[in-house]
Coordinates of N, CA and C in Angstrom, one line a residue:
M83 N 19.2 4.8 -1.0 CA 17.8 4.9 -1.5 C 16.7 4.7 -0.5
Q84 N 17.0 3.6 0.3 CA 16.0 3.3 1.3 C 16.0 4.3 2.4
D85 N 17.2 4.8 2.8 CA 17.3 5.8 3.8 C 16.6 7.1 3.4
R86 N 16.7 7.4 2.1 CA 16.1 8.6 1.6 C 14.6 8.4 1.7
Y87 N 14.1 7.2 1.4 CA 12.7 7.0 1.4 C 12.1 7.2 2.8
Y88 N 12.8 6.6 3.9 CA 12.3 6.8 5.2 C 12.5 8.2 5.7
K89 N 13.5 8.9 5.2 CA 13.6 10.4 5.6 C 12.4 11.2 5.0
D90 N 12.1 10.9 3.7 CA 10.9 11.6 3.1 C 9.6 11.3 3.8
L91 N 9.5 10.0 4.3 CA 8.3 9.6 5.0 C 8.2 10.3 6.3
I92 N 9.2 10.5 7.1 CA 9.2 11.2 8.3 C 8.9 12.7 8.1
M93 N 9.5 13.2 7.1 CA 9.4 14.7 6.9 C 8.0 15.0 6.4
S94 N 7.2 14.1 5.8 CA 5.9 14.3 5.4 C 4.8 13.7 6.3
A95 N 5.3 13.1 7.4 CA 4.3 12.4 8.3 C 3.3 13.4 9.0
P96 N 2.2 12.8 9.3 CA 1.1 13.7 10.0 C 1.4 14.0 11.4
F97 N 2.4 13.4 12.0 CA 2.8 13.8 13.4 C 4.0 14.7 13.4
G98 N 4.1 15.5 14.5 CA 5.3 16.3 14.6 C 6.6 15.5 14.8
Y99 N 7.6 16.0 14.3 CA 8.9 15.3 14.4 C 10.0 16.4 14.6
A100 N 10.9 16.1 15.5 CA 12.1 16.9 15.7 C 13.3 16.1 16.1
Y101 N 14.5 16.5 15.6 CA 15.7 15.8 16.0 C 16.6 16.9 16.6
Q102 N 17.0 16.6 17.9 CA 17.7 17.6 18.7 C 19.0 17.1 19.3
K103 N 19.8 18.0 19.8 CA 21.0 17.6 20.5 C 21.0 18.3 21.9
I104 N 21.4 17.5 22.9 CA 21.4 18.1 24.2 C 22.7 18.9 24.4
V105 N 22.6 20.0 25.1 CA 23.8 20.8 25.5 C 24.0 20.6 27.0
T106 N 25.2 20.4 27.4 CA 25.5 20.2 28.8 C 26.4 21.3 29.3
D107 N 26.4 21.5 30.7 CA 27.3 22.5 31.3 C 28.6 21.8 31.6
D108 N 29.5 22.5 32.3 CA 30.8 22.0 32.6 C 30.8 20.8 33.5
N109 N 29.7 20.5 34.1 CA 29.6 19.4 35.0 C 28.9 18.2 34.3
G110 N 28.6 18.4 33.0 CA 27.9 17.3 32.2 C 26.4 17.3 32.5
T111 N 25.9 18.3 33.1 CA 24.4 18.3 33.4 C 23.7 19.0 32.2
P112 N 22.6 18.4 31.7 CA 21.9 19.0 30.6 C 21.4 20.4 30.9
S113 N 21.7 21.4 30.1 CA 21.4 22.7 30.3 C 20.5 23.4 29.2
D114 N 20.4 22.7 28.1 CA 19.7 23.2 26.9 C 19.7 22.2 25.9
F115 N 18.9 22.4 24.8 CA 19.0 21.5 23.6 C 18.8 22.3 22.3
I116 N 19.4 21.9 21.3 CA 19.4 22.6 20.0 C 18.6 21.8 19.0
F117 N 17.8 22.5 18.2 CA 17.0 21.8 17.2 C 17.9 21.6 15.9
I118 N 17.9 20.4 15.4 CA 18.7 20.1 14.2 C 17.8 19.9 13.0
E119 N 16.7 19.3 13.2 CA 15.8 19.0 12.1 C 14.3 18.9 12.6
V120 N 13.4 19.5 11.8 CA 12.0 19.3 12.1 C 11.2 19.1 10.8
N121 N 10.0 18.5 10.9 CA 9.2 18.3 9.7 C 8.1 19.3 9.6
S122 N 7.3 19.2 8.6 CA 6.3 20.2 8.3 C 5.2 20.2 9.4
S123 N 4.9 18.9 9.9 CA 3.9 18.8 10.9 C 4.3 19.5 12.2
F124 N 5.6 19.5 12.5 CA 6.1 20.2 13.6 C 5.7 21.7 13.5
E125 N 5.9 22.3 12.3 CA 5.5 23.7 12.1 C 4.0 23.9 12.3
N126 N 3.2 22.9 11.8 CA 1.8 23.1 11.9 C 1.3 23.0 13.3
L127 N 1.9 22.0 14.1 CA 1.4 21.7 15.4 C 2.0 22.7 16.5
T128 N 3.1 23.4 16.2 CA 3.6 24.3 17.1 C 3.4 25.8 16.7
G129 N 3.2 26.0 15.4 CA 3.1 27.4 14.9 C 4.5 28.0 14.7
L130 N 5.6 27.2 14.8 CA 6.9 27.7 14.6 C 7.5 27.2 13.3
K131 N 8.1 28.1 12.5 CA 8.7 27.8 11.3 C 10.1 27.1 11.5
S132 N 10.4 26.2 10.6 CA 11.7 25.6 10.7 C 12.9 26.6 10.7
S133 N 12.7 27.7 10.0 CA 13.7 28.7 10.0 C 13.9 29.4 11.3
E134 N 12.9 29.3 12.2 CA 12.9 30.0 13.5 C 13.5 29.1 14.5
V135 N 13.7 27.8 14.2 CA 14.2 26.8 15.3 C 15.5 26.1 14.9
I136 N 15.7 25.8 13.6 CA 16.9 25.1 13.2 C 18.2 25.8 13.7
N137 N 19.0 25.0 14.3 CA 20.3 25.5 14.8 C 20.2 26.5 16.0
R138 N 19.0 26.6 16.5 CA 18.8 27.5 17.7 C 18.5 26.6 18.9
S139 N 18.8 27.2 20.1 CA 18.6 26.4 21.3 C 17.1 26.7 21.8
A140 N 16.6 25.7 22.6 CA 15.3 25.8 23.1 C 15.1 27.0 23.9
K141 N 16.1 27.4 24.7 CA 16.0 28.6 25.6 C 16.1 29.9 24.8
E142 N 16.6 29.8 23.6 CA 16.6 31.0 22.8 C 15.2 31.2 22.2
I143 N 14.6 30.1 21.9 CA 13.2 30.1 21.3 C 12.2 30.4 22.3
F144 N 12.4 29.7 23.5 CA 11.4 29.8 24.6 C 12.1 30.4 25.8
P145 N 12.3 31.7 25.9 CA 12.9 32.3 27.1 C 12.2 31.9 28.4
G146 N 13.0 31.6 29.4 CA 12.4 31.2 30.6 C 11.9 29.8 30.7
L147 N 12.3 29.0 29.7 CA 11.9 27.6 29.6 C 12.3 26.8 30.9
G148 N 11.3 26.2 31.5 CA 11.6 25.4 32.8 C 11.5 26.2 34.0
S149 N 11.3 27.5 33.9 CA 11.2 28.3 35.1 C 9.8 28.4 35.6
D150 N 9.5 29.0 36.7 CA 8.2 29.3 37.2 C 7.4 28.0 37.3
G151 N 8.1 26.9 37.7 CA 7.4 25.6 37.9 C 7.0 24.9 36.6
D152 N 7.5 25.4 35.5 CA 7.2 24.7 34.2 C 7.9 23.3 34.2
F153 N 7.3 22.4 33.4 CA 7.9 21.1 33.2 C 9.4 21.2 32.8
D154 N 10.2 20.4 33.4 CA 11.7 20.4 33.1 C 11.9 19.6 31.8
W155 N 11.7 20.3 30.7 CA 11.9 19.6 29.4 C 13.3 19.3 29.1
V156 N 14.3 20.2 29.5 CA 15.7 19.9 29.3 C 16.2 18.7 30.1
G157 N 15.8 18.7 31.4 CA 16.2 17.6 32.2 C 15.6 16.2 31.7
F158 N 14.3 16.3 31.3 CA 13.7 15.1 30.9 C 14.3 14.5 29.6
Y159 N 14.4 15.4 28.6 CA 15.1 15.0 27.4 C 16.5 14.6 27.5
G160 N 17.2 15.4 28.4 CA 18.6 15.1 28.7 C 18.8 13.7 29.2
D161 N 17.9 13.3 30.1 CA 18.1 11.9 30.7 C 18.0 10.8 29.6
V162 N 17.1 11.0 28.6 CA 17.0 10.0 27.6 C 18.2 10.1 26.6
A163 N 18.6 11.4 26.3 CA 19.7 11.5 25.3 C 21.0 11.0 25.9
I164 N 21.2 11.1 27.2 CA 22.5 10.7 27.8 C 22.4 9.2 28.2
N165 N 21.3 8.8 28.8 CA 21.2 7.4 29.3 C 20.5 6.4 28.4
G166 N 20.0 6.9 27.3 CA 19.3 6.0 26.3 C 17.9 5.7 26.7
G167 N 17.3 4.7 25.9 CA 15.9 4.3 26.2 C 14.9 5.2 25.5
E168 N 13.7 5.0 25.8 CA 12.6 5.9 25.3 C 11.5 6.1 26.3
K169 N 10.8 7.2 26.1 CA 9.7 7.5 27.1 C 8.5 8.1 26.3
E170 N 7.3 7.9 26.8 CA 6.1 8.5 26.2 C 5.3 9.2 27.3
F171 N 4.9 10.4 27.1 CA 4.2 11.1 28.1 C 3.3 12.2 27.5
E172 N 2.4 12.7 28.3 CA 1.5 13.9 27.9 C 1.9 15.0 28.8
Q173 N 2.1 16.2 28.2 CA 2.6 17.4 29.0 C 2.1 18.7 28.4
F174 N 1.8 19.6 29.2 CA 1.4 20.9 28.8 C 2.6 21.8 28.5
S175 N 2.7 22.4 27.3 CA 3.8 23.3 27.0 C 3.3 24.8 27.3
E176 N 3.9 25.3 28.4 CA 3.5 26.6 28.8 C 3.8 27.7 27.7
P177 N 5.0 27.7 27.0 CA 5.2 28.7 26.0 C 4.2 28.6 24.8
L178 N 3.8 27.4 24.5 CA 2.9 27.2 23.3 C 1.4 27.1 23.7
K179 N 1.2 27.0 25.1 CA -0.2 26.9 25.6 C -1.0 25.7 25.0
K180 N -0.3 24.6 24.8 CA -0.9 23.4 24.3 C -0.5 22.2 25.0
W181 N -1.3 21.1 25.0 CA -1.0 19.8 25.5 C -0.5 19.0 24.3
Y182 N 0.6 18.2 24.6 CA 1.2 17.4 23.6 C 1.4 16.0 24.1
K183 N 1.1 15.0 23.3 CA 1.5 13.6 23.6 C 2.8 13.4 22.9
V184 N 3.9 13.0 23.6 CA 5.2 13.0 23.1 C 5.9 11.6 23.3
K185 N 6.6 11.2 22.3 CA 7.4 10.0 22.5 C 8.8 10.4 22.1
V186 N 9.8 10.1 23.0 CA 11.2 10.6 22.9 C 12.1 9.4 23.0
F187 N 13.1 9.3 22.1 CA 14.0 8.2 22.1 C 15.4 8.8 21.6
S188 N 16.4 8.1 21.9 CA 17.8 8.5 21.6 C 18.5 7.5 20.6
P189 N 18.8 8.0 19.4 CA 19.5 7.1 18.4 C 21.0 7.0 18.7
E190 N 21.5 8.0 19.4 CA 22.9 8.0 19.8 C 23.1 9.0 21.0
K191 N 24.1 8.8 21.8 CA 24.3 9.6 23.0 C 24.4 11.1 22.6
Y192 N 23.7 11.9 23.4 CA 23.6 13.3 23.4 C 22.6 13.8 22.3
Y193 N 22.0 12.9 21.5 CA 21.0 13.2 20.5 C 19.7 12.5 20.8
F194 N 18.6 13.2 20.5 CA 17.3 12.6 20.7 C 16.3 13.0 19.7
S195 N 15.3 12.2 19.4 CA 14.2 12.5 18.5 C 12.9 12.5 19.3
T196 N 12.0 13.4 18.9 CA 10.7 13.4 19.5 C 9.7 13.3 18.3
V197 N 8.6 12.6 18.6 CA 7.5 12.5 17.7 C 6.3 12.9 18.6
F198 N 5.4 13.7 18.1 CA 4.3 14.2 19.0 C 3.1 14.6 18.3
T199 N 2.0 14.6 19.0 CA 0.7 15.1 18.5 C 0.1 16.1 19.4
D200 N -0.7 16.9 18.9 CA -1.4 17.9 19.8 C -2.7 17.3 20.3
V201 N -2.8 17.2 21.7 CA -4.0 16.6 22.3 C -4.7 17.6 23.1
T202 N -4.5 18.9 22.8 CA -5.2 19.9 23.6 C -6.7 19.8 23.6
E203 N -7.3 19.5 22.4 CA -8.7 19.4 22.3 C -9.2 18.2 23.1
E204 N -8.5 17.1 23.0 CA -8.9 15.9 23.7 C -8.9 16.1 25.2
R205 N -7.8 16.8 25.7 CA -7.7 17.1 27.1 C -8.8 18.0 27.6
A206 N -9.2 19.0 26.8 CA -10.3 19.9 27.1 C -11.6 19.1 27.3
K207 N -11.8 18.2 26.3 CA -13.1 17.4 26.4 C -13.1 16.5 27.6
A208 N -11.9 15.9 27.9 CA -11.8 15.0 29.1 C -12.1 15.8 30.4
E209 N -11.5 17.1 30.5 CA -11.7 17.9 31.6 C -13.2 18.3 31.7
E210 N -13.8 18.6 30.6 CA -15.2 19.0 30.6 C -16.1 17.8 31.1
L211 N -15.8 16.6 30.6 CA -16.5 15.4 31.1 C -16.3 15.2 32.6
E212 N -15.1 15.4 33.0 CA -14.8 15.2 34.4 C -15.6 16.2 35.3
G213 N -15.6 17.4 34.8 CA -16.4 18.5 35.5 C -17.9 18.1 35.6
F214 N -18.4 17.6 34.4 CA -19.8 17.3 34.4 C -20.1 16.1 35.3
F215 N -19.2 15.1 35.4 CA -19.4 14.0 36.3 C -19.3 14.5 37.8
S216 N -18.4 15.4 38.1 CA -18.2 15.7 39.5 C -19.3 16.6 40.1
V217 N -20.1 17.3 39.3 CA -21.1 18.2 39.9 C -22.5 17.7 39.7
N218 N -22.7 16.7 38.8 CA -24.0 16.2 38.5 C -24.6 15.4 39.7
L219 N -25.9 15.6 40.0 CA -26.5 14.9 41.2 C -27.2 13.6 40.7
D220 N -27.2 13.3 39.5 CA -27.8 12.0 39.0 C -26.7 10.9 39.1
L221 N -27.2 9.7 39.0 CA -26.2 8.5 38.9 C -25.7 8.5 37.4
L222 N -24.4 8.8 37.3 CA -23.8 8.8 36.0 C -22.7 7.8 35.9
C223 N -22.6 7.0 34.8 CA -21.6 6.0 34.7 C -21.2 5.8 33.2
I224 N -20.0 5.3 33.0 CA -19.6 4.8 31.7 C -19.3 3.4 31.9
A225 N -20.0 2.5 31.1 CA -19.8 1.1 31.2 C -19.7 0.5 29.9
D226 N -19.0 -0.7 29.8 CA -18.9 -1.4 28.5 C -20.1 -2.3 28.3
V227 N -20.2 -2.9 27.1 CA -21.4 -3.7 26.8 C -21.4 -5.1 27.5
D228 N -20.3 -5.4 28.2 CA -20.2 -6.6 29.1 C -20.6 -6.3 30.5
G229 N -21.0 -5.0 30.8 CA -21.5 -4.7 32.1 C -20.4 -4.3 33.1
N230 N -19.2 -4.0 32.6 CA -18.1 -3.5 33.5 C -18.1 -2.0 33.6
F231 N -18.0 -1.5 34.8 CA -18.0 -0.1 35.0 C -16.6 0.4 34.6
L232 N -16.6 1.5 33.8 CA -15.4 2.2 33.4 C -15.2 3.5 34.2
K233 N -16.3 4.1 34.6 CA -16.2 5.4 35.3 C -17.6 5.6 35.9
I234 N -17.6 6.1 37.2 CA -18.8 6.5 37.9 C -18.6 7.8 38.6
N235 N -19.7 8.5 38.9 CA -19.5 9.7 39.7 C -19.8 9.4 41.1
K236 N -19.5 10.4 42.0 CA -19.6 10.3 43.4 C -21.0 10.0 43.9
E237 N -22.0 10.3 43.1 CA -23.4 10.1 43.5 C -23.7 8.6 43.7
W238 N -23.0 7.7 43.0 CA -23.2 6.3 43.2 C -22.9 5.9 44.7
E239 N -21.8 6.5 45.2 CA -21.5 6.3 46.6 C -22.6 6.8 47.6
S240 N -23.0 8.0 47.3 CA -24.1 8.6 48.2 C -25.4 7.9 48.1
T241 N -25.8 7.4 47.0 CA -27.1 6.8 46.8 C -27.1 5.3 47.2
L242 N -26.0 4.6 46.9 CA -26.0 3.1 47.1 C -25.3 2.8 48.4
G243 N -24.5 3.7 48.9 CA -23.8 3.4 50.2 C -22.5 2.6 50.1
Y244 N -22.1 2.3 48.9 CA -20.8 1.6 48.7 C -19.7 2.6 48.4
E245 N -18.5 2.2 48.7 CA -17.3 2.9 48.3 C -17.1 2.8 46.8
T246 N -16.5 3.8 46.1 CA -16.3 3.7 44.7 C -15.6 2.4 44.2
H247 N -14.5 2.1 45.0 CA -13.8 0.9 44.6 C -14.6 -0.4 44.7
E248 N -15.6 -0.4 45.6 CA -16.5 -1.6 45.7 C -17.4 -1.7 44.5
I249 N -17.9 -0.6 44.1 CA -18.8 -0.6 42.9 C -18.0 -0.9 41.6
M250 N -16.8 -0.3 41.5 CA -16.0 -0.6 40.3 C -15.6 -2.0 40.1
A251 N -15.5 -2.7 41.3 CA -15.0 -4.1 41.3 C -16.1 -5.1 40.9
R252 N -17.3 -4.6 40.7 CA -18.4 -5.5 40.4 C -19.1 -5.2 39.1
K253 N -19.9 -6.1 38.6 CA -20.6 -5.9 37.3 C -21.8 -5.0 37.6
F254 N -22.1 -4.3 36.5 CA -23.3 -3.4 36.6 C -24.6 -4.1 37.0
L255 N -24.8 -5.3 36.4 CA -26.0 -6.1 36.6 C -26.1 -6.5 38.1
E256 N -25.1 -6.6 38.8 CA -25.1 -7.1 40.2 C -26.0 -6.1 41.1
F257 N -26.1 -4.9 40.6 CA -26.8 -3.9 41.4 C -28.3 -3.7 40.9
V258 N -28.6 -4.3 39.8 CA -29.9 -4.1 39.2 C -31.0 -5.1 39.9
H259 N -32.2 -4.5 40.1 CA -33.3 -5.3 40.7 C -33.6 -6.5 39.8
P260 N -33.8 -7.7 40.4 CA -34.0 -8.9 39.6 C -35.1 -8.8 38.6
D261 N -36.2 -8.0 38.9 CA -37.3 -7.8 37.9 C -36.9 -6.9 36.8
D262 N -35.8 -6.2 36.9 CA -35.4 -5.3 35.8 C -34.2 -5.8 35.0
I263 N -33.8 -7.0 35.3 CA -32.6 -7.6 34.6 C -32.9 -7.8 33.1
E264 N -34.1 -8.3 32.8 CA -34.4 -8.6 31.3 C -34.4 -7.3 30.5
S265 N -35.1 -6.3 31.1 CA -35.2 -5.0 30.3 C -33.8 -4.3 30.2
T266 N -33.0 -4.5 31.3 CA -31.6 -3.9 31.3 C -30.8 -4.6 30.2
L267 N -30.8 -5.9 30.1 CA -30.1 -6.7 29.1 C -30.5 -6.3 27.7
D268 N -31.8 -6.0 27.5 CA -32.3 -5.6 26.2 C -31.7 -4.2 25.9
A269 N -31.7 -3.3 26.9 CA -31.2 -2.0 26.6 C -29.7 -2.1 26.3
M270 N -28.9 -2.9 27.0 CA -27.5 -3.1 26.7 C -27.3 -3.6 25.3
S271 N -28.1 -4.5 24.9 CA -28.0 -5.1 23.6 C -28.2 -4.0 22.5
R272 N -29.2 -3.2 22.7 CA -29.5 -2.1 21.8 C -28.3 -1.1 21.7
L273 N -27.8 -0.8 22.9 CA -26.6 0.1 22.9 C -25.4 -0.5 22.2
G274 N -25.3 -1.8 22.4 CA -24.2 -2.5 21.7 C -24.3 -2.4 20.2
K275 N -25.5 -2.2 19.7 CA -25.8 -2.1 18.3 C -25.8 -0.6 17.8
Q276 N -25.3 0.3 18.7 CA -25.2 1.7 18.4 C -26.6 2.3 18.3
E277 N -27.6 1.7 18.9 CA -29.0 2.3 18.9 C -29.2 3.2 20.1
K278 N -30.0 4.2 20.0 CA -30.3 5.1 21.1 C -31.3 4.5 22.0
V279 N -31.0 4.7 23.3 CA -31.9 4.2 24.4 C -32.3 5.4 25.2
L280 N -33.6 5.8 25.2 CA -34.1 7.0 25.9 C -35.1 6.6 26.9
N281 N -35.1 7.4 28.0 CA -36.1 7.2 29.1 C -36.2 5.8 29.7
F282 N -35.0 5.2 29.8 CA -34.9 3.9 30.4 C -34.7 4.0 31.9
V283 N -35.5 3.2 32.6 CA -35.5 3.3 34.1 C -35.3 1.9 34.7
N284 N -34.4 1.8 35.6 CA -34.3 0.5 36.4 C -34.0 0.8 37.8
R285 N -34.1 -0.2 38.7 CA -33.8 0.0 40.1 C -32.5 -0.6 40.5
Y286 N -31.8 0.0 41.5 CA -30.5 -0.4 42.0 C -30.6 -0.8 43.4
K287 N -29.7 -1.8 43.8 CA -29.7 -2.3 45.1 C -28.7 -1.5 46.0
R288 N -29.2 -1.0 47.1 CA -28.3 -0.3 48.1 C -27.5 -1.3 48.9
K289 N -26.5 -0.9 49.6 CA -25.7 -1.7 50.4 C -26.5 -2.3 51.6
D290 N -27.5 -1.6 52.0 CA -28.4 -2.1 53.1 C -29.5 -3.1 52.6
G291 N -29.5 -3.4 51.3 CA -30.4 -4.4 50.8 C -31.6 -3.8 50.2
S292 N -31.9 -2.5 50.4 CA -33.1 -1.9 49.8 C -32.8 -1.5 48.4
Y293 N -33.8 -1.1 47.7 CA -33.7 -0.7 46.3 C -34.1 0.8 46.1
C294 N -33.5 1.4 45.1 CA -33.9 2.8 44.9 C -34.1 3.0 43.4

């Protein structure tokens, strides 16, 4: 009864799930894997129907899998299926043209389960943000409400004269002009309350002691 409950839970889960078996060659080296079971979210996230994958090998479904420099899915999964343990990673699927966050573990030797989510949109947004940071000539940063830098662009190096690691190792307020500390703290407090702060200006200390 309990086993059936957990099975139903997995099959209706919002994340993709697949149960697979590793196929090895005569030398015991993983050469392919066969799909044994998938849930409905697997179908939604991959666009593949269960009838198209169950009892079929990965290389049948995805001809050329692992060639042309593609990620070695067979070798990666085979290591877990044969040696045990579990791993979590993000990887682009060339056949499906999507990024997935995957967790893989082995319940018994030669078998492995994967649970995964589609992170294609999140990766695209991250790449867009990275591109915006890299080409912008303004001082851009992401910091928390405690004043710790989380991310800065290269313009901080050019303007202040510090290396990125030197800036990241210090608090945001350490670079602010003493006369601007109070207004900066006020702005940080408002941001911490999810309020908008527009047209805020303060001065920053360069490595040579001058301010900009």
